Amino acid sequence: QVQLVESGGGSVQAGGSLRLSCAAFGYMYSSYCWGWFRQAPGKEREGVAAIDSDDGTTRYADSVKGRFTVSQDNAKNTLYLQMNSLKPEDTAMYYCAAAYYCSAGNSGPESADFGYWGRGTQVTVSS
């Protein structure tokens, strides 16, 4: 069973940058769909970005396109989310997740597709 541990969250001013990491442990299949999600208080969970470990295909929510970049280091079983030009509305708990395959689409990933989840890391952006 895959275990996921996020790190890299923190507090930053608007316009700043953060890089989140997600380390995967445990029994690993040869390929996964990796995703980043976020949830702010009182709001629904939002799919931020996803990457297919096989071919590197990525997808992003419209709200983060051009500002966030998802990447992976397969040798280290680690997923990253580089977040630039951060805005106060990016404030949320960020979660990484894994699925057995990536569904097609040009927008953010769907949480229902993902069966493995980390516990999250908090990102706070002040104005």
Short mmCIF file of C-alpha atoms in Angstrom, two decimals:
data_model
loop_
_atom_site.label_atom_id
_atom_site.label_comp_id
_atom_site.label_asym_id
_atom_site.label_seq_id
_atom_site.Cartn_x
_atom_site.Cartn_y
_atom_site.Cartn_z
CA GLN A 1 0.00 0.00 0.00
CA VAL A 2 1.29 3.43 -0.95
CA GLN A 3 1.89 5.98 1.79
CA LEU A 4 2.28 9.64 0.92
CA VAL A 5 3.92 12.35 3.01
CA GLU A 6 3.76 16.01 2.01
CA SER A 7 6.19 18.74 3.04
CA GLY A 8 7.18 22.25 2.08
CA GLY A 9 4.13 24.20 3.14
CA GLY A 10 4.38 27.46 5.02
CA SER A 11 3.49 31.12 5.07
CA VAL A 12 4.43 33.50 2.27
CA GLN A 13 3.43 36.92 1.05
CA ALA A 14 1.45 37.40 -2.11
CA GLY A 15 3.67 37.14 -5.16
CA GLY A 16 6.02 34.73 -3.45
CA SER A 17 6.84 31.11 -4.20
CA LEU A 18 6.79 27.76 -2.45
CA ARG A 19 7.68 24.25 -3.52
CA LEU A 20 5.75 21.37 -2.09
CA SER A 21 7.12 17.84 -2.02
CA CYS A 22 5.36 14.52 -1.66
CA ALA A 23 7.37 11.41 -0.85
CA ALA A 24 5.86 8.01 -1.60
CA PHE A 25 6.62 4.96 0.53
CA GLY A 26 5.55 1.36 0.65
CA TYR A 27 4.68 -1.06 -2.10
CA MET A 28 4.87 0.73 -5.42
CA TYR A 29 3.45 -0.26 -8.78
CA SER A 30 5.42 0.63 -11.88
CA SER A 31 3.25 3.60 -12.76
CA TYR A 32 0.77 5.95 -11.17
CA CYS A 33 -1.15 9.10 -11.73
CA TRP A 34 0.05 11.61 -9.14
CA GLY A 35 -2.11 14.53 -8.13
CA TRP A 36 -2.16 17.65 -6.01
CA PHE A 37 -5.36 18.85 -4.40
CA ARG A 38 -6.23 21.65 -2.03
CA GLN A 39 -9.04 22.48 0.35
CA ALA A 40 -9.69 25.81 2.03
CA PRO A 41 -11.94 26.11 5.08
CA GLY A 42 -15.58 25.97 4.10
CA LYS A 43 -14.80 25.07 0.50
CA GLU A 44 -14.83 21.86 -1.50
CA ARG A 45 -11.63 20.04 -2.33
CA GLU A 46 -10.17 21.27 -5.62
CA GLY A 47 -7.97 19.34 -7.99
CA VAL A 48 -4.89 21.49 -8.66
CA ALA A 49 -2.61 19.45 -10.88
CA ALA A 50 -1.77 15.92 -11.94
CA ILE A 51 1.02 14.13 -13.75
CA ASP A 52 1.19 10.73 -15.42
CA SER A 53 4.30 8.93 -14.17
CA ASP A 54 4.61 7.02 -17.47
CA ASP A 55 4.82 9.86 -19.97
CA GLY A 56 4.88 13.03 -17.87
CA THR A 57 1.57 14.33 -19.22
CA THR A 58 0.25 17.05 -16.95
CA ARG A 59 -3.05 18.78 -16.31
CA TYR A 60 -3.90 21.83 -14.26
CA ALA A 61 -6.86 23.65 -12.81
CA ASP A 62 -7.58 26.89 -14.65
CA SER A 63 -6.98 28.80 -11.43
CA VAL A 64 -3.29 27.80 -11.33
CA LYS A 65 -2.31 27.48 -14.98
CA GLY A 66 0.82 29.45 -15.73
CA ARG A 67 1.71 29.76 -12.04
CA PHE A 68 2.04 26.20 -10.74
CA THR A 69 4.16 23.38 -12.15
CA VAL A 70 3.86 19.73 -11.20
CA SER A 71 6.86 17.44 -11.65
CA GLN A 72 8.16 14.11 -10.51
CA ASP A 73 11.39 12.35 -9.68
CA ASN A 74 10.67 8.70 -10.32
CA ALA A 75 14.03 7.58 -8.94
CA LYS A 76 13.16 9.18 -5.60
CA ASN A 77 9.43 8.37 -5.72
CA THR A 78 8.81 12.05 -5.09
CA LEU A 79 6.24 14.44 -6.49
CA TYR A 80 6.66 18.21 -6.52
CA LEU A 81 4.47 21.26 -6.92
CA GLN A 82 6.28 24.49 -7.69
CA MET A 83 3.98 27.40 -6.86
CA ASN A 84 4.86 30.86 -8.14
CA SER A 85 3.05 34.20 -8.06
CA LEU A 86 1.05 33.01 -5.09
CA LYS A 87 -2.21 34.75 -4.26
CA PRO A 88 -4.20 34.91 -1.00
CA GLU A 89 -6.84 32.71 -2.63
CA ASP A 90 -4.23 29.94 -2.90
CA THR A 91 -4.36 29.60 0.89
CA ALA A 92 -5.44 26.04 1.69
CA MET A 93 -4.36 22.65 2.93
CA TYR A 94 -2.58 20.92 0.07
CA TYR A 95 -2.74 17.17 -0.38
CA CYS A 96 -0.94 14.81 -2.70
CA ALA A 97 -2.67 11.71 -3.98
CA ALA A 98 -2.06 8.68 -6.18
CA ALA A 99 -4.24 6.79 -8.62
CA TYR A 100 -3.59 3.77 -10.80
CA TYR A 101 -4.14 5.76 -13.95
CA CYS A 102 -4.78 9.30 -15.13
CA SER A 103 -8.16 10.08 -16.64
CA ALA A 104 -8.28 12.32 -19.69
CA GLY A 105 -8.94 16.00 -19.34
CA ASN A 106 -7.51 19.51 -19.59
CA SER A 107 -8.62 20.79 -16.21
CA GLY A 108 -7.73 19.86 -12.66
CA PRO A 109 -7.89 16.20 -11.59
CA GLU A 110 -10.96 14.66 -9.97
CA SER A 111 -10.53 13.52 -6.38
CA ALA A 112 -12.83 10.53 -6.89
CA ASP A 113 -10.19 8.99 -9.18
CA PHE A 114 -7.57 8.87 -6.42
CA GLY A 115 -7.38 6.17 -3.77
CA TYR A 116 -4.24 7.07 -1.85
CA TRP A 117 -3.88 10.33 0.04
CA GLY A 118 -1.37 12.14 2.21
CA ARG A 119 -2.28 14.08 5.33
CA GLY A 120 -1.63 17.47 3.82
CA THR A 121 0.59 20.50 4.27
CA GLN A 122 -0.73 24.00 4.97
CA VAL A 123 -0.05 26.89 2.62
CA THR A 124 -0.92 30.40 3.77
CA VAL A 125 -0.56 33.41 1.49
CA SER A 126 -0.92 36.85 3.02
CA SER A 127 -1.75 40.02 1.13
#
